């Protein structure tokens, strides 16, 4: 009998992702790649206001957040608001051409994809386990 080596099973992709991106071409490419990867619901927002409206209506499992939007140059403010939702807040992935502009305390809230990046890179990142914050790690150690 032949034994096959154990394979690493990727983490399940989220079923609902909010993409906050004001570059229409990149937004559509990300939407297509996420849908093709099997994500059931992908929503696009082109502004901070639109993203906040989506977050008021529903809670995605992950947010891809362009930090330099046309209406605000501090898109990470959305990430700060998302973190107030508690331990089950959506996973945050920052998207930027200038990662050095993100304050370190904000960058610690999620992963950073430096533009330009391929949509497949985003899908691969979403397959990785969610990075746990310091509070979650501390709670895990105390149990």
XYZ file of C-alpha atoms in Angstrom:
143
model
C 0.000 0.000 0.000
C 1.407 3.383 -0.988
C 1.251 6.161 1.540
C 1.012 9.748 0.392
C 2.605 12.522 2.383
C 0.226 14.677 4.372
C -0.761 17.786 2.517
C -1.364 21.120 4.086
C -5.001 22.072 3.897
C -5.449 25.797 3.316
C -7.765 27.710 5.618
C -11.286 28.179 4.342
C -11.848 31.376 2.437
C -14.283 33.852 3.956
C -17.751 33.783 2.466
C -18.177 37.584 2.497
C -15.495 40.162 1.642
C -15.777 43.940 1.423
C -13.286 45.521 -1.000
C -12.761 49.241 -0.380
C -10.924 50.440 -3.481
C -11.345 53.603 -5.560
C -9.397 52.245 -8.553
C -12.248 50.771 -10.608
C -10.042 48.438 -12.647
C -8.297 46.995 -9.596
C -11.611 46.723 -7.743
C -13.203 44.730 -10.559
C -10.124 42.511 -10.931
C -10.212 41.755 -7.202
C -13.945 41.079 -7.324
C -13.502 38.641 -10.230
C -10.588 36.832 -8.569
C -12.435 36.515 -5.250
C -15.579 35.228 -6.963
C -13.557 32.740 -9.030
C -11.858 31.526 -5.840
C -15.276 30.666 -4.424
C -16.128 33.617 -2.196
C -19.900 33.812 -2.266
C -20.338 37.534 -1.619
C -17.941 40.275 -2.672
C -18.991 43.885 -2.234
C -17.158 46.882 -3.654
C -16.972 50.323 -2.046
C -15.250 53.261 -3.694
C -15.338 55.704 -0.770
C -15.126 55.853 2.997
C -18.794 56.785 3.242
C -19.842 53.859 1.062
C -17.677 51.461 3.084
C -19.219 52.660 6.348
C -22.696 52.192 4.871
C -21.814 48.591 3.979
C -20.461 48.004 7.478
C -23.636 49.398 9.058
C -25.780 47.052 6.955
C -23.709 43.864 7.193
C -20.535 42.485 8.712
C -18.141 40.931 6.205
C -15.594 38.377 7.358
C -12.758 40.294 5.696
C -12.106 43.822 4.447
C -9.571 44.729 1.777
C -8.904 48.366 2.540
C -7.190 50.851 0.242
C -5.721 53.332 2.703
C -5.451 56.194 0.194
C -8.960 56.752 -1.085
C -10.024 59.701 -3.227
C -12.308 61.027 -0.485
C -9.864 60.491 2.422
C -6.162 59.897 2.641
C -6.431 58.002 5.923
C -8.477 54.976 4.930
C -7.103 53.228 7.995
C -9.695 55.179 10.027
C -12.127 52.518 8.796
C -9.851 49.844 10.282
C -9.864 51.634 13.623
C -13.677 51.667 13.589
C -13.840 47.998 12.560
C -11.668 46.987 15.520
C -14.258 48.470 17.898
C -16.631 45.702 16.789
C -14.833 43.325 19.141
C -13.094 39.982 18.842
C -15.230 38.823 15.915
C -14.435 41.898 13.856
C -13.621 41.365 10.184
C -10.096 40.498 9.140
C -8.338 43.568 7.730
C -6.001 43.591 4.752
C -4.524 46.971 3.903
C -3.794 47.817 0.281
C -1.415 50.681 -0.482
C 1.357 51.916 -2.681
C 2.988 53.569 0.339
C 3.057 51.144 3.276
C 5.408 53.452 5.168
C 2.539 55.969 5.482
C 0.494 53.627 7.680
C 1.105 54.353 11.364
C 2.691 51.306 13.086
C -0.181 50.876 15.567
C -2.609 50.753 12.640
C -0.440 48.412 10.544
C -0.527 45.957 13.448
C -4.302 45.565 12.910
C -3.898 43.561 9.727
C -1.757 42.492 6.809
C -0.392 44.895 4.213
C -0.384 44.309 0.463
C 1.860 46.737 -1.374
C 0.531 47.896 -4.726
C 0.845 46.735 -7.368
C -0.111 43.199 -6.420
C -1.954 40.480 -8.273
C -5.483 39.498 -7.281
C -4.174 35.948 -6.794
C -1.860 37.256 -4.060
C -4.929 38.520 -2.204
C -6.679 35.157 -2.566
C -3.590 33.377 -1.224
C -3.458 35.755 1.727
C -7.129 35.143 2.530
C -6.388 31.406 2.608
C -3.898 31.912 5.437
C -5.195 31.698 9.005
C -6.382 34.968 10.497
C -3.705 36.709 12.503
C -4.784 36.875 16.116
C -4.464 40.158 17.999
C -2.609 40.556 21.254
C -5.780 40.401 23.385
C -6.819 37.094 21.800
C -3.315 35.693 22.298
C -3.303 36.756 25.955
C -6.717 35.198 26.567
C -5.492 31.959 24.979
C -2.506 31.843 27.329
C -4.661 32.466 30.405
C -7.012 29.570 29.697
